[in-house]
Short mmCIF file of C-alpha atoms in Angstrom, two decimals:
data_model
loop_
_atom_site.label_atom_id
_atom_site.label_comp_id
_atom_site.label_asym_id
_atom_site.label_seq_id
_atom_site.Cartn_x
_atom_site.Cartn_y
_atom_site.Cartn_z
CA MET A 1 0.00 0.00 0.00
CA ALA A 2 1.49 3.30 -1.08
CA ASN A 3 1.67 6.11 1.43
CA LYS A 4 -0.16 9.24 0.37
CA THR A 5 1.77 12.47 0.34
CA ILE A 6 0.80 16.12 0.26
CA LYS A 7 2.75 19.13 -0.93
CA VAL A 8 2.77 22.10 1.43
CA LYS A 9 3.90 25.58 0.40
CA GLN A 10 4.82 28.42 2.75
CA VAL A 11 2.91 31.50 1.57
CA ALA A 12 3.61 33.97 4.40
CA SER A 13 6.64 34.99 6.41
CA SER A 14 7.27 33.85 9.97
CA ILE A 15 8.64 37.27 10.93
CA GLY A 16 6.67 38.68 13.85
CA ARG A 17 4.83 35.41 14.50
CA PRO A 18 4.70 33.68 17.90
CA GLU A 19 7.46 31.16 18.63
CA LYS A 20 4.98 28.26 18.55
CA GLN A 21 4.02 29.08 14.96
CA LYS A 22 7.68 29.35 13.95
CA ALA A 23 8.34 25.97 15.57
CA VAL A 24 5.49 24.38 13.59
CA LEU A 25 6.94 25.75 10.33
CA ILE A 26 10.35 24.31 11.17
CA GLY A 27 8.73 21.01 12.10
CA LEU A 28 7.14 20.89 8.65
CA GLY A 29 10.51 21.61 7.04
CA LEU A 30 9.60 25.12 5.92
CA ASN A 31 11.82 28.14 6.51
CA LYS A 32 11.55 30.40 3.46
CA MET A 33 8.73 31.97 1.52
CA ASN A 34 7.40 29.92 -1.43
CA LYS A 35 9.30 26.80 -0.35
CA VAL A 36 7.42 23.58 -1.15
CA VAL A 37 7.93 20.32 0.76
CA GLU A 38 6.34 16.92 0.18
CA LEU A 39 5.18 15.27 3.39
CA GLU A 40 3.43 12.05 4.30
CA ASP A 41 -0.31 12.62 4.77
CA THR A 42 -0.80 11.69 8.43
CA PRO A 43 -3.14 13.08 11.10
CA SER A 44 -0.18 14.68 12.91
CA ILE A 45 0.97 16.53 9.77
CA ARG A 46 -2.62 17.64 9.07
CA GLY A 47 -2.85 18.92 12.65
CA MET A 48 0.33 20.95 12.21
CA ILE A 49 -1.02 22.45 8.99
CA ASN A 50 -4.30 23.32 10.73
CA LYS A 51 -2.36 25.23 13.41
CA ILE A 52 -0.97 27.66 10.82
CA PRO A 53 -3.40 27.82 7.87
CA HIS A 54 -2.61 31.52 7.39
CA LEU A 55 1.08 30.71 6.72
CA VAL A 56 0.85 27.62 4.48
CA LYS A 57 -1.15 26.26 1.56
CA ILE A 58 -1.61 22.73 0.25
CA VAL A 59 -0.72 22.58 -3.45
CA ASP A 60 -1.30 19.90 -6.09
#
């Protein structure tokens, strides 16, 4: 069974954001604007994305 993946793109800067939001971005592997990472689609990754929906976007 193949693991599903999702591509996540950082669309806003972490400058001026709370430390918790910066930590979530780093945990997702994001650190620069417009960077795209491919992650395994798990409930924990979805939860991290839901914590910072104003900073990231799921792309196809």
